[in-house]
Coordinates of C-alpha atoms and ligand atoms in Angstrom, one line a residue:
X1 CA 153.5 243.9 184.3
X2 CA 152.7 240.4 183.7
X3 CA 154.1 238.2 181.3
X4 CA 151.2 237.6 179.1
X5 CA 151.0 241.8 178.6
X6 CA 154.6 241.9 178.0
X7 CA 154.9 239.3 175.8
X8 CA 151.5 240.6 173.5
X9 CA 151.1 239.6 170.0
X10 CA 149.9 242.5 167.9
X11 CA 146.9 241.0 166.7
X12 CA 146.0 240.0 170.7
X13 CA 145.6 244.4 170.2
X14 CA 142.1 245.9 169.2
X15 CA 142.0 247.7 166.6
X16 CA 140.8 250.6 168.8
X17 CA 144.0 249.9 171.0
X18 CA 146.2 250.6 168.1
X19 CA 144.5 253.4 166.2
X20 CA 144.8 255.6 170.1
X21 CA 148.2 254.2 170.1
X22 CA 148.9 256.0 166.7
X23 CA 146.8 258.9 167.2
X24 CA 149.2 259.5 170.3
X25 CA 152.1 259.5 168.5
X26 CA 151.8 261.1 165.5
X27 CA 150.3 263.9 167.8
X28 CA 154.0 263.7 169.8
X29 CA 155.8 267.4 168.8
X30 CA 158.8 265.2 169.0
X31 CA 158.7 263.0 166.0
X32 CA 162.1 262.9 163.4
X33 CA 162.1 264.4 160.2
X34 CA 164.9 262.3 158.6
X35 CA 165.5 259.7 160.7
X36 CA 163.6 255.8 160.8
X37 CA 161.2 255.5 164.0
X38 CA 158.8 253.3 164.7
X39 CA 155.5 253.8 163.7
X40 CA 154.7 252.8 167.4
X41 CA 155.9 251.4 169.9
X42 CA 159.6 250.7 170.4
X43 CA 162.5 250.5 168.2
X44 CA 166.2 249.5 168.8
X45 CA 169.0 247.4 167.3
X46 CA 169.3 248.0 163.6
X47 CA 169.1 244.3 161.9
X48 CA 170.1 242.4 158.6
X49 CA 171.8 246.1 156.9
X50 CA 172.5 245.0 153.0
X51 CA 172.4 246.1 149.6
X52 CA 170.0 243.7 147.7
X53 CA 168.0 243.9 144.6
X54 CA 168.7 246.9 143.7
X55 CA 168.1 248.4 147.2
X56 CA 169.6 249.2 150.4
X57 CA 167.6 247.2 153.6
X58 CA 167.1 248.3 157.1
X59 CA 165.7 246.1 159.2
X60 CA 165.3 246.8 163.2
X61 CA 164.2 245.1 166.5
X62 CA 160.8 246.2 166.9
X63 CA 158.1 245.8 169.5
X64 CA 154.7 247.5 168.3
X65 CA 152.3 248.2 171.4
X66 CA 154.5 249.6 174.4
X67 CA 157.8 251.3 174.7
X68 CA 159.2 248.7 177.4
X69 CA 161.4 245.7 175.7
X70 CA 158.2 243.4 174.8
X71 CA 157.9 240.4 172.0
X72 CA 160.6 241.6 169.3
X73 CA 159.4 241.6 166.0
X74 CA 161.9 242.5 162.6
X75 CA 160.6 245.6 161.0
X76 CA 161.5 246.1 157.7
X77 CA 162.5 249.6 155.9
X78 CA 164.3 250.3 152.9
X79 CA 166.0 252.9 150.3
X80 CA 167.4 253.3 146.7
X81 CA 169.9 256.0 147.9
X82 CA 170.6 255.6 151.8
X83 CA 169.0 259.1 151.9
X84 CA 165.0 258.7 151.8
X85 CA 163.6 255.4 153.1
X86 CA 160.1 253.7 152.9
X87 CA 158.4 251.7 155.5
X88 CA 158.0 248.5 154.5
X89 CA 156.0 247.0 157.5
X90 CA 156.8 243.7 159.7
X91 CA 159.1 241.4 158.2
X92 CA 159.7 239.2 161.0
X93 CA 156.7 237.7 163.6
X94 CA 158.2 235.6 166.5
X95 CA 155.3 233.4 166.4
X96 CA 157.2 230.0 165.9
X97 CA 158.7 227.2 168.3
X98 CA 162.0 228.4 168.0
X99 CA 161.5 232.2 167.9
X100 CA 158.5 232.4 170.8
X101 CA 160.0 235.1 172.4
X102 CA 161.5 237.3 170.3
X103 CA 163.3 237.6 166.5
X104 CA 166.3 238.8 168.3
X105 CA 169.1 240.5 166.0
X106 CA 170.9 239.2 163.8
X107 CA 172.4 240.2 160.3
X108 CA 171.3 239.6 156.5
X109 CA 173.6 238.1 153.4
X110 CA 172.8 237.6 149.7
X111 CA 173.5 233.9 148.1
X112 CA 172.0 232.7 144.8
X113 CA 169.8 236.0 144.3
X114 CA 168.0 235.9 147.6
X115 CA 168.5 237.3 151.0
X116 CA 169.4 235.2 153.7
X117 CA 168.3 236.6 157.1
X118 CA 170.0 234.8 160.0
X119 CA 168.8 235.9 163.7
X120 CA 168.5 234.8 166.9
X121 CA 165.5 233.2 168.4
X122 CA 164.9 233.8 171.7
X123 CA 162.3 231.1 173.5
X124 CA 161.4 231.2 177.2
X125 CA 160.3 227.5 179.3
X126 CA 158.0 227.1 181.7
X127 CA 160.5 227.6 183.9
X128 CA 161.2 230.8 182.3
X129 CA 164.8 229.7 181.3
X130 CA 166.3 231.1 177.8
X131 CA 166.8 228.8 175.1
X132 CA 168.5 230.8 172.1
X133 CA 168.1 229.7 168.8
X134 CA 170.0 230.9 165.6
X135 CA 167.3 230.6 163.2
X136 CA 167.2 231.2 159.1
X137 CA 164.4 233.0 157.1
X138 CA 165.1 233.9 153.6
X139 CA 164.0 236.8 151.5
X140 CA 162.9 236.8 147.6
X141 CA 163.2 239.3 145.3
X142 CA 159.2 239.9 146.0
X143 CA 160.4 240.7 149.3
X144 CA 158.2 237.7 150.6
X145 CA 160.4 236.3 153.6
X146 CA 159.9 232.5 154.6
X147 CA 161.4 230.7 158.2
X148 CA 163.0 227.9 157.4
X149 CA 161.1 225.7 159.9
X150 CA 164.2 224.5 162.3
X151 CA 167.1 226.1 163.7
X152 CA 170.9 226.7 161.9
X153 CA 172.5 226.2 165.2
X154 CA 170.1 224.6 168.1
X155 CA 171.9 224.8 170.9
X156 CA 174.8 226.5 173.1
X157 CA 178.2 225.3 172.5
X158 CA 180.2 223.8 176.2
X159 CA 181.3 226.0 178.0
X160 CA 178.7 229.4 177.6
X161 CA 175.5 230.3 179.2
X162 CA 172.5 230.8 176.9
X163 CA 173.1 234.1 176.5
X164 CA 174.5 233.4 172.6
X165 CA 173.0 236.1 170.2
X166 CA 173.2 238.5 167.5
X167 CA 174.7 236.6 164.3
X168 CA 176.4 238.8 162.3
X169 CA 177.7 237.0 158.9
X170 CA 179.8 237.7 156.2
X171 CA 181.2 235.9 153.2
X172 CA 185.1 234.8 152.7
X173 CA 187.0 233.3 150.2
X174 CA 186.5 229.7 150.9
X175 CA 183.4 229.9 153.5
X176 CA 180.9 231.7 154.9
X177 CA 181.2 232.5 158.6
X178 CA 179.6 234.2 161.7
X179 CA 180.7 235.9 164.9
X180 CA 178.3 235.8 167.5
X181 CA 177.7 237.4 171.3
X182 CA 178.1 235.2 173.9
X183 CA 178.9 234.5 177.7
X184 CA 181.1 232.4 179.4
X185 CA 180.2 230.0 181.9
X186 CA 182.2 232.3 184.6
X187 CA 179.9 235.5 183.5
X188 CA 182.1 237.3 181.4
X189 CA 182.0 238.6 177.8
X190 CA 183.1 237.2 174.7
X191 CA 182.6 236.4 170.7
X192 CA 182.3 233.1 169.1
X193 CA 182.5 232.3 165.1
X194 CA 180.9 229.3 163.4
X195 CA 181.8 228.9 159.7
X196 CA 179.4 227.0 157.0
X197 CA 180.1 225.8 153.7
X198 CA 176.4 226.5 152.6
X199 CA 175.1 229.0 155.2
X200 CA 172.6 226.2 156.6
X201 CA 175.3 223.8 158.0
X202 CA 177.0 225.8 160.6
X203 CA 179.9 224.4 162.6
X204 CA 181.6 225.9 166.4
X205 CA 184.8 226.9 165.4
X206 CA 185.4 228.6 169.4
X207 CA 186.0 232.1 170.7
X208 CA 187.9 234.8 168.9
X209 CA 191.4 235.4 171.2
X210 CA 191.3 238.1 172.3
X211 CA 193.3 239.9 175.0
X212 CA 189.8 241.1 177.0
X213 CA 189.2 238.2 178.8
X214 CA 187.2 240.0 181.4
X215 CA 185.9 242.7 179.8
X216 CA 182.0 243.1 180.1
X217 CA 179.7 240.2 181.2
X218 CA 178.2 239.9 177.8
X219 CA 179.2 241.0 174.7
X220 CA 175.6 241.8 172.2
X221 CA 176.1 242.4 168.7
X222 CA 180.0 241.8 167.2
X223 CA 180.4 242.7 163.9
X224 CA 184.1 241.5 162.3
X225 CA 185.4 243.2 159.1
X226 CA 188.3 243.9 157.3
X227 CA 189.1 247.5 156.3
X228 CA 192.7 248.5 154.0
X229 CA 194.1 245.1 155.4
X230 CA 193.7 245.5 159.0
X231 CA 190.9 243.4 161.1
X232 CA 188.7 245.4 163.0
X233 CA 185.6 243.8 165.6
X234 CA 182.9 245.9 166.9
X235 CA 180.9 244.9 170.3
X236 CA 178.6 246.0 172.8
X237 CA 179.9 244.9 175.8
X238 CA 177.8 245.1 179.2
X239 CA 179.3 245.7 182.4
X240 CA 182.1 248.1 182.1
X241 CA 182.1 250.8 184.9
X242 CA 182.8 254.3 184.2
X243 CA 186.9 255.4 183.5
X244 CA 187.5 259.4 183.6
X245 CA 185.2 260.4 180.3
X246 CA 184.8 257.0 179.4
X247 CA 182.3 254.2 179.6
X248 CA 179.7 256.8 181.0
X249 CA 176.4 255.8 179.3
X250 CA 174.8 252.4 181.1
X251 CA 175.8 250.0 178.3
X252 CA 178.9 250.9 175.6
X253 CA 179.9 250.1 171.6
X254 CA 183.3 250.1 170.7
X255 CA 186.1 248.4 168.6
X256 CA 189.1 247.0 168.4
X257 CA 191.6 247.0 165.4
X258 CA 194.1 244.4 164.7
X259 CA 195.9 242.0 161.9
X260 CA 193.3 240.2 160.7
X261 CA 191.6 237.4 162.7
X262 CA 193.7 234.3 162.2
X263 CA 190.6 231.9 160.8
X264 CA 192.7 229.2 161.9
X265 CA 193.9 229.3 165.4
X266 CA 190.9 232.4 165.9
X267 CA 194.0 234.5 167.5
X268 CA 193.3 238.3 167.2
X269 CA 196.4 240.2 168.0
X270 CA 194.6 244.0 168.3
X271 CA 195.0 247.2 170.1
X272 CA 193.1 248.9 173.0
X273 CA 189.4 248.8 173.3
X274 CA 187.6 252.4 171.6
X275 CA 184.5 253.5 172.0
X276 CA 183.0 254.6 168.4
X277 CA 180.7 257.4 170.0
X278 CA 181.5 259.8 172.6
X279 CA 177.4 260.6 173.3
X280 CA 174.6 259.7 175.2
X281 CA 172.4 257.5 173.0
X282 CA 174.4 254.9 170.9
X283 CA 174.3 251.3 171.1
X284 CA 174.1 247.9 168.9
X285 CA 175.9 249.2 165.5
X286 CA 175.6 247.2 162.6
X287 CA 177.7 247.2 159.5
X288 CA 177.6 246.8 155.5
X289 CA 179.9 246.6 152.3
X290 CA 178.2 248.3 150.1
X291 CA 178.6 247.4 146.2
X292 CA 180.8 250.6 146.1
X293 CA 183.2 248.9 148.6
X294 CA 181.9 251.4 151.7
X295 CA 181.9 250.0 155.2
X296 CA 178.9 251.7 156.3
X297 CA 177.5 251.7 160.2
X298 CA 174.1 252.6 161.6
X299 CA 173.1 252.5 165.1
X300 CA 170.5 252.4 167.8
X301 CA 170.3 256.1 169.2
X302 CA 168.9 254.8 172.6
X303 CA 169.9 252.9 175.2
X304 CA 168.5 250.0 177.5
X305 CA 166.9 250.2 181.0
X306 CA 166.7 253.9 180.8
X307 CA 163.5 256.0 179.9
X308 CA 162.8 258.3 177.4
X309 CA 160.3 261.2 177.4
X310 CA 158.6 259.7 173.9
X311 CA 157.5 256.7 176.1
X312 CA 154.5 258.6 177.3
X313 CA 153.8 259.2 173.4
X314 CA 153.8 255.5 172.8
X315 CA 157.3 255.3 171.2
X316 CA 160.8 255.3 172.0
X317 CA 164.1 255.3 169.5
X318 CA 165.1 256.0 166.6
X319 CA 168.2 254.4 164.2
X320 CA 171.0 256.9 163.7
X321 CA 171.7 258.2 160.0
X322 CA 173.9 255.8 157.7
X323 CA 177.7 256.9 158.3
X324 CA 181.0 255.3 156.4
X325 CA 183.8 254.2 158.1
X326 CA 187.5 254.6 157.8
X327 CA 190.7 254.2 159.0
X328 CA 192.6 257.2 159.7
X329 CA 196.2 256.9 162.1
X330 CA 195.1 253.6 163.5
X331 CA 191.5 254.7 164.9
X332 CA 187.8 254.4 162.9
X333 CA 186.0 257.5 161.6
X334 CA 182.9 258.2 160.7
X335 CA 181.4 260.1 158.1
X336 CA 177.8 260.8 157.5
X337 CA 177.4 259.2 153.7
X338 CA 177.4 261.3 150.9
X339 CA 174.0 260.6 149.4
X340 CA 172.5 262.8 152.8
X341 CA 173.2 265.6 150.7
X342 CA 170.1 265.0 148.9
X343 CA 168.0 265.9 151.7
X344 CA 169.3 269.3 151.9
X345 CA 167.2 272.1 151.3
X346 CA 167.7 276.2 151.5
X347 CA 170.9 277.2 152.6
X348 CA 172.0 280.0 154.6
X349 CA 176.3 280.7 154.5
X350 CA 177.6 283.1 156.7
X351 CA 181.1 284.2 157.7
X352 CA 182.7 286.3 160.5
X353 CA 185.4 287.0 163.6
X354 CA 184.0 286.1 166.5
X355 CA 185.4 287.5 169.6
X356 CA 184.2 286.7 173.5
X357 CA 180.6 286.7 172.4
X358 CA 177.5 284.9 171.6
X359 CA 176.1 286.0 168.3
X360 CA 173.6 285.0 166.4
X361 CA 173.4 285.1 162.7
X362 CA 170.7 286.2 160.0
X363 CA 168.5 283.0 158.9
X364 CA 170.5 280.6 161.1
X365 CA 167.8 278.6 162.8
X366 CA 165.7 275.3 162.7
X367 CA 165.2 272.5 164.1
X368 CA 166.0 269.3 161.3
X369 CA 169.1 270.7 159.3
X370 CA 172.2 270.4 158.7
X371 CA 175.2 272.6 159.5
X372 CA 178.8 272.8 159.3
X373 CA 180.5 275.6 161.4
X374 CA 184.8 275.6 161.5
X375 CA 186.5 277.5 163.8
X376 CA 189.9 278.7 162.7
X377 CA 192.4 281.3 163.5
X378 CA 191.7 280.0 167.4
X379 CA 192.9 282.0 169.5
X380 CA 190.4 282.2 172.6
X381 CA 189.8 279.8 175.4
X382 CA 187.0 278.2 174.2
X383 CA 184.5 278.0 171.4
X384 CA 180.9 276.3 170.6
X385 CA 178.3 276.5 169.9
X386 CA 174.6 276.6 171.5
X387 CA 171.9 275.1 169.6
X388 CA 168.2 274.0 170.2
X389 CA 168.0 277.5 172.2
X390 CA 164.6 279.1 173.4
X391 CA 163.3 280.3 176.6
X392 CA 164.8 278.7 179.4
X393 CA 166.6 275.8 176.6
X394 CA 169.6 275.1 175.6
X395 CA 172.0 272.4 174.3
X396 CA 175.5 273.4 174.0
X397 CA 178.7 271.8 172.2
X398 CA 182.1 273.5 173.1
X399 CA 186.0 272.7 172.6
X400 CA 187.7 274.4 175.3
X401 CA 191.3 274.6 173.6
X402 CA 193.2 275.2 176.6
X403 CA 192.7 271.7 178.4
X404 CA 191.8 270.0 174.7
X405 CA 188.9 268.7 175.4
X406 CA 185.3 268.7 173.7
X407 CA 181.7 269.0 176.0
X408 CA 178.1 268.1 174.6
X409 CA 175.7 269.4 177.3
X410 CA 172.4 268.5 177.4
X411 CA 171.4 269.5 180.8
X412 CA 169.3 272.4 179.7
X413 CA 167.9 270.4 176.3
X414 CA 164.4 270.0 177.5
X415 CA 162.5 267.0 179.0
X416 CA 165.7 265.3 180.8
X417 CA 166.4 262.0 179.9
X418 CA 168.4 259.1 181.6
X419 CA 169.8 262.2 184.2
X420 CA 171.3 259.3 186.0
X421 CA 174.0 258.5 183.6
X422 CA 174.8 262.7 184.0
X423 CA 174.1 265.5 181.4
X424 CA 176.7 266.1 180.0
X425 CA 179.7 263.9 177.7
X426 CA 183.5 264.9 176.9
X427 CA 186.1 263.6 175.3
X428 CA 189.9 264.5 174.2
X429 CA 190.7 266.3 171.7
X430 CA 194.1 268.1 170.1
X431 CA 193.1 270.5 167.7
X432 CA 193.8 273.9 166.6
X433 CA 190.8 274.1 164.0
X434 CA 187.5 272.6 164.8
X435 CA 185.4 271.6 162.0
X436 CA 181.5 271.1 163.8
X437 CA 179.5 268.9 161.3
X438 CA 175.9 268.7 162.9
X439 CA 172.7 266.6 161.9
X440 CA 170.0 268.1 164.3
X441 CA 166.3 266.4 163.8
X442 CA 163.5 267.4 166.0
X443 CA 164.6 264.9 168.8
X444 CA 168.3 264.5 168.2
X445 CA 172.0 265.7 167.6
X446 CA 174.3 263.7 165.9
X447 CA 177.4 265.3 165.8
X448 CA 180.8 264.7 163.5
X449 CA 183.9 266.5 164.9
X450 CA 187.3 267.0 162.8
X451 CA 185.7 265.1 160.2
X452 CA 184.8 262.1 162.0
X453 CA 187.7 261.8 164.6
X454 CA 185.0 262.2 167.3
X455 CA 181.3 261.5 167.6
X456 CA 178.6 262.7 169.6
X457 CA 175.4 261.2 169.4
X458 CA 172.4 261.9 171.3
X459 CA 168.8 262.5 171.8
X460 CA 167.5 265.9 173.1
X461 CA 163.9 266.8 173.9
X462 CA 163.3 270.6 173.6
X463 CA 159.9 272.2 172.9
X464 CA 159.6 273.3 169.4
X465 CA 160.0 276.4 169.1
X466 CA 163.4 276.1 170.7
X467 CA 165.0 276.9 167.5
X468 CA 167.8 279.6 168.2
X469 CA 171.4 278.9 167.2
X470 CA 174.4 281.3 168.7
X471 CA 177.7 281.4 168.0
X472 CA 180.3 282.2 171.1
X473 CA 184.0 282.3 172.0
X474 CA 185.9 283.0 175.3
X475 CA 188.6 284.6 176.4
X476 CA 189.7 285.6 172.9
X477 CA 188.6 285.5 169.0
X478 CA 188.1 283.1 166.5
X479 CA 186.9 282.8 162.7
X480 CA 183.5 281.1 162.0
X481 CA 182.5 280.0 158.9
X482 CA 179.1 278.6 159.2
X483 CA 176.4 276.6 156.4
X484 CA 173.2 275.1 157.0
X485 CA 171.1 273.6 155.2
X486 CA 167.3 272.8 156.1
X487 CA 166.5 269.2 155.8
X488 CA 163.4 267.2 154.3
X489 CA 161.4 264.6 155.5
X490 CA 162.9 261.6 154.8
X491 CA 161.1 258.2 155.4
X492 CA 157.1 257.9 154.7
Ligands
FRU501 C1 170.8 244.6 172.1 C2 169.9 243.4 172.3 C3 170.4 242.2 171.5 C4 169.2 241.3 171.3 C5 168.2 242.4 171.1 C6 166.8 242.1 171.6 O1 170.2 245.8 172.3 O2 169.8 243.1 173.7 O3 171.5 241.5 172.2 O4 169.3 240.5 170.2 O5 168.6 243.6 171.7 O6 165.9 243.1 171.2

């Protein structure tokens, strides 16, 4: 594709273009219910999350007329409640000197009753070389956004390449400061924090210590926090290979947790790297205090360089559904925030013993609900449950007790989807009850295991009238308590 396609502005689109491009997709039998897609086109990292005049914002990297990584605009959606959302349209247009090619991610921060957007600008020369730029726009409460006209930070401190992106900011006591994604000059990973008295003056302060020095060959989107006292960054690194269950997806997000960052000397004394998602389809998390002190995470459910079955459609990715976070013995959980409780609809509750079977159970079926099942009394093999089902489809979750370990399988979902990377995910667990909370939409499974100790989330593409749901155990019996709710449409 040449450059000049790649890089199209949406107006350099007839209107006939777009109107087939959203006949397409709204025709797609594999649009979300409850979760924010693009309108066309393709969506991924989730931008500038706040809580701002009254109202939650969601903004995300969007690119409107193909679902290949094109000219990223900032879409802008947003919510009283964290539960239904309304499409606000475009709120970023890299049409500028110093955003050319691309409004790349970045993060959003309220100071003196306005929002204050800061994100990187990507720019291309004629050479083709990048030139990032860390560029300001601010919001009113009319929700009219204006650039400021030059760059916070114009250039790339000694001693990185110009791969420096993804400001994430946040306020402290005496100054505001931001940790952003960089690479070093010998290709590896890392995070760099600037601090400003003003949040236009920004100064290098250098690279948060860390004990990954070769870890990755680029680390996109940090995010530092503190959370009940202990420091805690969260990074997408790029370039780690595959370990046992780990690292399996082509690009990962994780986190470490440590004392808090020393703002002085920028040592981080921290613990081992974690990934935050044990899935297929989870990248570029973004955080939020909320005025109800929450630290609250959403996510891109895709990933890079692979493709999706939507793409035919005309779109591609979805964000994931607003979770909290938490501490809990030295590791964070995630917990799908209250308010989704206002989505649910009819409920079905059912209870029974389960032994060496698959069973299915009276009104227990769908295809955008939510359902809790627990497993206790274990005493078989393994348990799960099969989702998703019809014909010749299937996507099954199981905890096989014995060698304490949990399997998402989606190599019967439907359309396959980045088969490459595998079909199926695992990860440890040590459990003797196993509490299944599930968020299924038309296209996806997000998945919140033990109350957030694990996380599986992940796109599936079944037909849609693959709505059975079964029940099974092995080798032995179990008690199932099951409840789902149907869920409503959530976003116009
Ligand atoms: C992560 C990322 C960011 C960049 C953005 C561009 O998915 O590559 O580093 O800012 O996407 O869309």
């Amino acid at each position: 594709m040449s450059k000049q396609h790649k890089y199209r502005r949406l107006e350099q689109a007839s209107p006939e273009e777009i109107t087939a491009l959203t006949d397409m997709v709204n025709q797609c039998s594999w649009r979300q219910t409850f979760h924010i897609q693009p309108v066309t086109g393709l969506l991924n990292d989730p931008n500038g999350f706040s809580y701002y005049g009254g109202e939650y914002h969601l903004f995300y990297q969007w690119f409107p007329l193909g679902t290949y990584h094109g000219l990223k605009y900032w879409y802008h959606t947003k919510s009283k409640d964290l539960a239904f959302w309304h499409n606000e349209g475009i709120a970023i247009r890299p049409y500028d000197r110093f955003d050319s090619h691309g409004a790349y991610s970045g993060s959003a921060i309220e100071k003196d009753e306005k929002l204050y957007i800061m994100y990187t600008g990507n720019t291309r020369d004629k050479e083709w070389k990048r030139h990032p730029y860390q560029c300001l726009a601010v919001m009113d409460e009319s929700g009219e956004i204006t650039k400021r006209g030059t760059p916070l930070i114009d250039h790339v401190p000694a001693g990185y390449t110009e791969h420096l992106r993804d400001p994430k900011v946040w306020e402290d006591k005496d100054m505001y400061r931001c940790v952003i994604g960089a690479q070093r000059q010998n290709l590896t990973g890392a995070a760099v924090i600037y601090e400003s008295p003003d949040l236009i003056e920004w100064h290098f302060r250098g690279e948060i210590k860390t004990k990954l020095d070769d870890f990755g060959y680029m680390w996109e989107c940090p995010d530092y926090f503190e959370l009940d006292g202990k420091g805690v960054l969260i990074f997408s690194p790029q370039g780690l290979s595959p370990e046992g269950d780990k690292y399996q997806n082509i690009f990962q997000s994780g986190y470490v947790i440590g004392k808090p960052l020393n703002r002085n000397t920028m040592e981080f004394e921290h613990g081992d790297f974690e990934e935050l998602d044990c899935g297929f389809d989870f990248y570029a998390p973004q955080s939020m205090l909320d005025g109800k002190g929450r630290r609250l995470l959403v996510a891109w459910m895709g990933q890079a360089e692979v493709d999706y079955p939507t793409d035919s459609h005309g779109w591609a990715h979805c964000l994931t559904i607003p979770r909290e976070l938490k501490l809990h013995n030295g590791q964070l959980i995630q917990q799908p925030v209250e308010e989704l409780q206002k989505l649910r609809g009819e409920s079905v509750t059912a209870e029974c013993m389960i032994t060496d079977e698959h069973r299915t159970l009276e009104g227990i079926t769908g295809t955008a609900y939510e359902m809790i099942c627990e497993f206790s009394a274990l005493e078989a093999a393994a348990v799960g449950v099969v989702i998703r089902a019809g014909q010749s489809e299937q996507t099954v979750i199981r905890y096989d007790h014995g060698i304490q370990k949990v399997t998402f399988d989606r190599s019967a979902s439907g359309e396959p989807s980045g088969v490459k990377y595998g079909t199926t995910r695992s990860c440890k667990l040590d459990a003797d009850y196993i509490k299944l909370h599930l968020f299924v939409d038309t296209s996806s499974v997000e998945l919140f295991i033990n109350d957030g100790e694990k996380v599986f989330t992940s796109r599936i593409f079944p037909q849609p009238d693959s709505e059975g749901i079964r029940f099974f155990t092995e080798e032995g019996s179990a008690h199932l308590k099951v409840t789902k709710w149907d869920l409503a449409k959530a976003v116009d």
